[in-house]
Amino acid sequence: MKKDLAFLFRQLTQGVYIVGVTHQKKDNAFTAAWVMQVSFNPLLLALSINPGHSSYEMLTQGGAFSVNVLPGSREDLAQRFGQPATVNKLAEVKWHRGKTGAPILDDAMAYFDCEFSHECPAGDHVLVIGRVVAGAVLDPDALPMCYRDTGDMDGSSRLYPDEFI
Ligand SMILES: Cc1cc2nc3c(=O)[nH]c(=O)nc-3n(C[C@H](O)[C@H](O)[C@H](O)COP(=O)(O)O)c2cc1C
């Protein structure tokens, strides 16, 4: 059943993003699929983050985050930023600071630069809401990566319960 639930939830259409954070002269970024637009006015994005990630405190303390949209061809970046920050994940990757100071990847097909607005608990994750203050399409011809096509890169199949609870 665990595998069935993982397969069921992968039917939800999701992209793959690199979320950049910065705090006290340190920068980091992690791969995320649980990102969505939640308001037109103001322009708000929501991100569901595991509060155990090192990026979580950096995001809330730093007060900003970037959402870099990955093209389908950059599985290497999804893999790289899906690891814990025991290595400097941003080394050897071309990036620059956005308006908020959060890292923007040069190889993203588009990016959103967000100011932290508020957060609310969401089970074993935290829903972070950010106000979009800048952004751009960097490669209008690129096709976005689909989370479903990353297989079990995030190892999430073991995290599903055995049945509906
Ligand atoms: C394809 C993919 C999607 C992921 N989606 C999310 C997500 O939406 N939210 C989240 O908290 N972690 C997600 N992760 C896991 C984090 O990227 C991973 O735990 C990372 O090591 C956290 O980095 P940090 O400790 O440097 O913050 C995803 C990983 C992959 C490979």
XYZ file of C-alpha atoms and ligand atoms in Angstrom:
196
model
C 0.000 0.000 0.000
C 2.927 2.353 0.800
C 4.004 2.090 -2.849
C 0.396 2.528 -4.049
C 0.052 5.773 -2.074
C 3.373 7.082 -3.415
C 2.178 6.281 -6.942
C -1.218 7.899 -6.297
C 0.289 11.152 -4.987
C 2.652 11.321 -7.962
C -0.408 11.823 -10.157
C -0.573 15.398 -8.832
C 1.157 17.536 -11.461
C 4.136 19.330 -9.935
C 7.237 21.031 -11.244
C 10.716 20.859 -9.761
C 12.321 23.973 -8.297
C 15.497 25.038 -6.559
C 14.643 27.205 -3.568
C 17.456 29.590 -2.614
C 17.957 31.098 0.846
C 20.473 33.426 2.445
C 21.141 34.424 6.051
C 24.102 36.056 7.797
C 26.372 35.866 4.740
C 25.613 32.165 4.211
C 23.776 30.926 1.117
C 22.062 27.616 0.481
C 19.466 26.081 -1.816
C 17.391 22.910 -1.929
C 15.211 21.042 -4.405
C 11.451 21.362 -3.887
C 8.375 20.115 -5.687
C 5.730 21.433 -3.309
C 5.530 25.001 -4.625
C 2.453 26.802 -5.929
C 0.914 30.227 -6.600
C -1.734 31.062 -3.993
C -2.791 34.685 -4.707
C -3.005 37.224 -7.550
C -3.141 40.365 -5.450
C -0.830 40.439 -3.672
C 1.290 37.992 -5.697
C 1.937 35.103 -3.302
C 3.694 31.744 -3.646
C 3.445 28.922 -1.092
C 6.182 26.416 -0.384
C 5.884 23.341 1.803
C 9.166 22.733 3.622
C 10.327 20.117 6.096
C 11.367 22.226 9.137
C 14.262 19.814 9.698
C 16.008 21.099 6.561
C 18.892 23.462 7.195
C 17.280 25.853 4.699
C 14.205 26.305 6.897
C 15.813 28.446 9.582
C 17.858 30.339 6.993
C 14.654 31.139 5.118
C 12.637 32.366 8.091
C 15.586 34.212 9.702
C 16.810 35.615 6.397
C 13.277 36.734 5.496
C 13.446 35.825 1.805
C 13.657 32.977 -0.698
C 13.968 32.450 -4.428
C 12.137 29.851 -6.515
C 14.187 28.758 -9.536
C 12.203 26.809 -12.146
C 14.188 23.840 -13.486
C 14.045 22.863 -17.156
C 13.487 19.157 -17.852
C 17.089 18.724 -18.979
C 18.624 19.619 -15.575
C 18.121 16.505 -13.486
C 21.716 16.995 -12.322
C 20.660 20.194 -10.506
C 17.597 18.529 -8.942
C 19.901 15.777 -7.645
C 22.621 18.132 -6.447
C 20.306 20.402 -4.452
C 18.317 17.441 -3.101
C 21.290 16.544 -0.871
C 21.784 17.899 2.657
C 24.006 20.970 3.019
C 27.023 18.990 4.250
C 28.711 20.248 1.078
C 28.433 23.753 -0.397
C 25.765 22.953 -2.964
C 26.104 26.346 -4.644
C 29.830 25.876 -5.366
C 30.504 25.143 -9.049
C 27.021 26.401 -9.983
C 26.596 29.803 -11.632
C 24.326 32.062 -9.599
C 23.796 35.667 -8.598
C 21.764 37.499 -5.974
C 18.213 38.585 -6.633
C 16.560 41.743 -5.306
C 16.040 40.127 -1.883
C 19.586 38.748 -1.810
C 18.407 35.149 -2.321
C 20.389 33.050 -4.859
C 19.136 32.969 -8.460
C 20.555 30.155 -10.629
C 21.771 31.269 -14.072
C 20.559 27.937 -15.531
C 16.981 28.256 -14.264
C 14.362 28.727 -17.005
C 12.571 31.293 -14.805
C 12.761 32.575 -11.255
C 10.654 34.236 -8.583
C 12.212 36.340 -5.840
C 10.113 36.368 -2.669
C 9.966 38.138 0.659
C 8.903 35.868 3.513
C 5.335 36.785 4.486
C 4.116 34.200 7.018
C 3.988 30.486 7.719
C 1.508 27.929 8.987
C 1.968 24.357 10.197
C 1.063 21.601 7.714
C 1.490 18.156 9.335
C 5.157 17.152 9.170
C 5.914 20.209 6.977
C 5.490 23.981 7.286
C 3.720 26.030 4.645
C 5.761 29.150 3.949
C 4.041 31.986 2.107
C 6.163 34.491 0.204
C 5.347 37.731 -1.553
C 6.828 37.839 -5.054
C 8.804 41.088 -5.436
C 10.724 40.250 -8.627
C 11.094 37.515 -11.225
C 11.778 36.821 -14.879
C 11.616 34.206 -17.618
C 15.240 33.366 -18.516
C 14.603 30.769 -21.236
C 11.162 31.120 -22.858
C 11.674 28.013 -25.031
C 12.575 25.591 -22.220
C 10.111 22.963 -21.011
C 9.796 22.580 -17.216
C 10.815 19.461 -15.325
C 7.937 17.351 -14.058
C 8.267 15.962 -10.495
C 6.731 12.660 -11.550
C 9.631 12.116 -13.985
C 12.201 12.298 -11.160
C 11.088 8.837 -9.951
C 12.084 8.288 -6.330
C 14.987 10.768 -6.415
C 13.749 12.318 -3.149
C 13.334 8.906 -1.471
C 9.768 9.865 -0.563
C 8.170 6.475 -1.314
C 9.244 5.280 2.160
C 7.630 8.298 3.847
C 4.038 7.477 2.913
C 1.844 5.725 5.492
C 0.830 2.113 4.831
C -2.812 3.117 4.431
C -5.121 6.141 4.489
C -5.131 7.498 8.046
C 12.730 16.062 -6.636
C 12.780 16.489 -5.172
C 11.712 17.217 -4.624
C 11.755 17.646 -3.288
N 10.719 18.396 -2.798
C 10.791 18.889 -1.521
C 9.774 19.761 -1.038
O 8.838 20.147 -1.745
N 9.868 20.204 0.251
C 10.908 19.836 1.072
O 10.931 20.260 2.243
N 11.904 19.020 0.628
C 11.879 18.549 -0.662
N 12.881 17.749 -1.139
C 13.970 17.330 -0.226
C 15.087 18.365 -0.063
O 15.537 18.877 -1.301
C 16.283 17.696 0.651
O 15.870 17.130 1.883
C 17.462 18.624 0.881
O 18.544 17.840 1.360
C 17.216 19.753 1.885
O 18.363 20.573 1.841
P 18.918 21.482 3.043
O 19.096 20.570 4.245
O 20.212 22.007 2.503
O 17.915 22.539 3.324
C 12.877 17.314 -2.473
C 13.952 16.590 -3.024
C 13.905 16.200 -4.362
C 15.090 15.433 -4.944
